XYZ file of C-alpha atoms in Angstrom:
233
model
C 6.418 -3.085 -11.526
C 6.556 -6.631 -10.187
C 9.496 -8.020 -8.277
C 11.429 -10.601 -10.287
C 11.598 -14.263 -9.314
C 15.178 -14.100 -8.042
C 14.514 -11.101 -5.784
C 11.275 -12.712 -4.576
C 13.071 -15.932 -3.592
C 15.850 -13.988 -1.847
C 13.384 -11.806 0.051
C 11.338 -14.842 1.149
C 14.518 -16.488 2.441
C 15.468 -13.366 4.404
C 11.959 -13.012 5.818
C 11.968 -16.672 6.908
C 15.344 -16.226 8.607
C 14.077 -13.149 10.440
C 10.917 -14.961 11.518
C 13.063 -17.616 13.230
C 14.942 -15.105 15.396
C 13.962 -14.426 19.003
C 13.025 -10.791 18.305
C 10.709 -10.034 15.360
C 12.401 -7.833 12.764
C 9.773 -5.107 12.433
C 11.056 -1.809 11.080
C 9.641 1.636 11.780
C 9.598 4.486 9.289
C 7.261 7.175 8.058
C 5.029 8.619 5.521
C 7.562 8.422 3.953
C 9.208 10.212 6.949
C 11.204 8.354 9.579
C 9.737 7.054 12.826
C 5.978 7.347 12.293
C 5.151 3.636 12.579
C 4.812 2.638 8.926
C 6.393 -0.745 9.391
C 4.164 -1.575 12.343
C 1.132 -0.610 10.267
C 2.355 -3.033 7.620
C 2.994 -5.848 10.102
C -0.381 -5.240 11.742
C -2.164 -5.520 8.398
C -0.253 -8.490 6.978
C 0.514 -10.521 10.134
C -1.598 -8.908 12.876
C 1.584 -8.205 14.835
C 3.009 -5.181 16.643
C 6.533 -4.688 17.985
C 7.355 -1.957 20.508
C 11.075 -2.206 19.729
C 10.910 -1.768 15.973
C 13.812 -0.576 13.812
C 14.031 1.790 10.864
C 13.515 0.301 7.421
C 16.699 -0.127 5.392
C 15.986 0.541 1.720
C 12.730 -1.234 0.873
C 10.889 -4.115 2.544
C 7.698 -5.744 1.328
C 4.958 -8.092 2.482
C 1.881 -9.673 0.940
C -1.640 -10.490 2.009
C -4.459 -12.289 0.232
C -8.013 -11.126 0.938
C -11.461 -10.748 -0.590
C -12.455 -7.586 -2.466
C -15.943 -7.469 -4.001
C -16.100 -11.260 -4.028
C -12.739 -11.646 -5.747
C -9.563 -13.055 -4.229
C -6.956 -10.308 -4.285
C -3.265 -10.723 -3.476
C -1.735 -7.392 -2.524
C 1.966 -6.585 -2.384
C 2.718 -3.758 0.051
C 6.126 -2.081 -0.091
C 7.547 -0.441 3.034
C 9.847 2.382 1.896
C 12.637 3.861 4.020
C 12.083 7.375 5.318
C 15.710 8.424 5.745
C 17.094 10.919 3.234
C 19.992 8.667 2.226
C 17.516 6.108 0.856
C 15.461 8.540 -1.254
C 17.188 7.528 -4.504
C 16.320 3.900 -3.787
C 12.722 4.432 -2.745
C 11.852 6.873 -5.539
C 12.666 4.150 -8.079
C 9.954 2.001 -6.499
C 7.297 4.666 -7.038
C 7.082 3.648 -10.674
C 4.473 0.960 -11.139
C 2.775 1.631 -7.800
C -1.030 1.575 -7.874
C -1.652 2.779 -4.323
C 0.074 4.615 -1.485
C -0.528 5.214 2.212
C 1.075 8.497 3.313
C 1.645 8.179 7.053
C 2.539 10.850 9.583
C 2.845 10.737 13.382
C 0.138 12.775 15.144
C 2.613 13.446 18.001
C 5.305 14.911 15.704
C 4.363 18.045 13.760
C 7.385 17.820 11.472
C 6.218 14.500 10.032
C 2.909 16.123 9.075
C 4.700 19.113 7.554
C 6.721 16.662 5.425
C 3.602 15.087 3.895
C 3.302 17.633 1.071
C 6.943 17.135 0.065
C 6.502 13.362 -0.080
C 3.213 13.822 -1.906
C 4.891 15.947 -4.596
C 7.637 13.363 -5.005
C 5.075 10.580 -5.231
C 3.036 12.399 -7.861
C 6.183 13.226 -9.836
C 7.292 9.585 -10.061
C 4.133 7.469 -9.805
C 1.273 6.891 -12.233
C -1.304 9.682 -12.377
C -4.066 7.218 -11.396
C -2.381 6.101 -8.179
C -4.766 5.848 -5.198
C -3.443 7.817 -2.215
C -4.673 7.887 1.379
C -3.202 10.035 4.156
C -3.094 8.459 7.610
C -2.303 10.060 10.952
C -0.797 7.230 12.964
C -0.475 6.720 16.748
C -3.978 7.930 17.558
C -3.610 5.990 20.825
C -1.266 8.810 21.956
C -3.936 11.497 21.749
C -2.658 13.103 24.972
C 0.599 13.868 23.114
C -1.098 15.126 19.953
C 0.809 17.813 18.021
C -1.277 17.687 14.831
C -4.951 18.659 15.203
C -7.289 16.444 13.209
C -8.736 19.583 11.616
C -5.334 20.507 10.116
C -5.067 17.092 8.500
C -8.619 17.273 7.182
C -7.919 20.654 5.563
C -4.764 19.331 3.890
C -6.563 16.210 2.695
C -9.326 18.337 1.193
C -6.807 20.661 -0.464
C -4.885 17.762 -2.025
C -7.987 15.644 -2.797
C -6.857 12.827 -0.514
C -8.847 10.386 1.574
C -7.893 10.738 5.244
C -8.184 8.787 8.493
C -6.307 8.336 11.747
C -4.833 4.979 12.675
C -3.252 3.152 15.567
C -1.014 0.223 14.716
C -0.787 -0.536 18.443
C -4.557 -0.823 18.887
C -5.221 -2.038 15.327
C -7.510 0.958 14.784
C -8.428 1.737 11.146
C -5.406 -0.157 9.773
C -7.614 -2.701 8.034
C -9.935 0.063 6.827
C -7.060 2.056 5.306
C -5.800 -0.817 3.175
C -9.277 -2.064 2.328
C -10.139 1.409 1.022
C -7.025 1.534 -1.147
C -7.521 -1.999 -2.451
C -11.179 -1.425 -3.273
C -10.405 1.759 -5.224
C -7.495 0.111 -7.051
C -9.551 -2.982 -7.857
C -12.367 -0.871 -9.284
C -9.914 1.086 -11.446
C -8.355 -2.142 -12.733
C -11.794 -3.633 -13.420
C -12.915 -0.564 -15.372
C -9.751 -0.652 -17.475
C -10.237 -4.363 -18.175
C -13.861 -3.821 -19.224
C -12.886 -0.895 -21.447
C -10.162 -2.966 -23.094
C -12.558 -5.869 -23.584
C -15.117 -3.553 -25.179
C -12.464 -2.047 -27.451
C -11.318 -5.482 -28.562
C -14.857 -6.695 -29.215
C -15.596 -3.801 -31.574
C -12.946 -5.093 -33.937
C -14.367 -8.616 -34.210
C -16.071 -9.737 -37.425
C -19.850 -10.004 -37.270
C -20.996 -13.385 -35.938
C -17.738 -14.149 -34.088
C -18.231 -16.357 -31.007
C -16.167 -15.396 -27.952
C -15.310 -18.263 -25.590
C -15.137 -16.915 -22.037
C -14.782 -20.323 -20.375
C -11.560 -22.072 -19.428
C -10.314 -25.096 -21.469
C -12.415 -27.492 -19.390
C -15.549 -25.615 -20.364
C -16.223 -24.319 -16.847
C -16.138 -20.656 -15.945
C -13.051 -19.876 -13.862
C -14.220 -19.012 -10.340
C -10.831 -19.137 -8.627
C -9.107 -16.254 -10.390
C -6.672 -14.390 -8.153
C -6.121 -10.708 -8.881
C -2.553 -9.564 -8.130
C -2.335 -5.933 -7.072
C 1.262 -4.762 -7.080
C 2.342 -2.572 -5.621
C 1.037 -0.459 -2.741
C 3.521 1.879 -1.082
C 3.606 2.757 2.588
């Protein structure tokens, strides 16, 4: 599901207004639990920023980043969903149409890890069956306060067939890797679907039909931008 033009314009205006304030408006929520540093992971990936005094996400926020994936320019839309219970009806509606998700828990708070399976069930109930999901244990810089052993997370990831890593939004550890992994998997799925559709269409063409794969100017399009929307965090 893509955001419509009116919502996009309104969100851009709000984001610009927030960017002009003295204190960056960087929210903090979870996996999708509250207070695990989701919003700082998002700001680290999209703007290379971190805010120690971040606030909880209200409803849904989103950001974009354009990067290279397998030689193609990819524009990703990442949606930061609120972790509070009162926003569950809002955030669950945004599961539909999602192609990727980063399930984040706080390694210093056991309850956020225990909540992962509940959020995972909700995600799988509402999202597409092909959605790419990665579980991330955030705040690895606070290892001295660890309440979730890495081994416990690895066992859960194996049980649920999830990719897993530990991140630190503060130290920018594995944040880039987490999103790159999701984007690469999503891009490959999209590419396979496109090739399958192209093959299916070509089988119905009359014998001797010439297929023009060039743009109107006669040159192959080398500047195609792939839009991946949306990735939940």
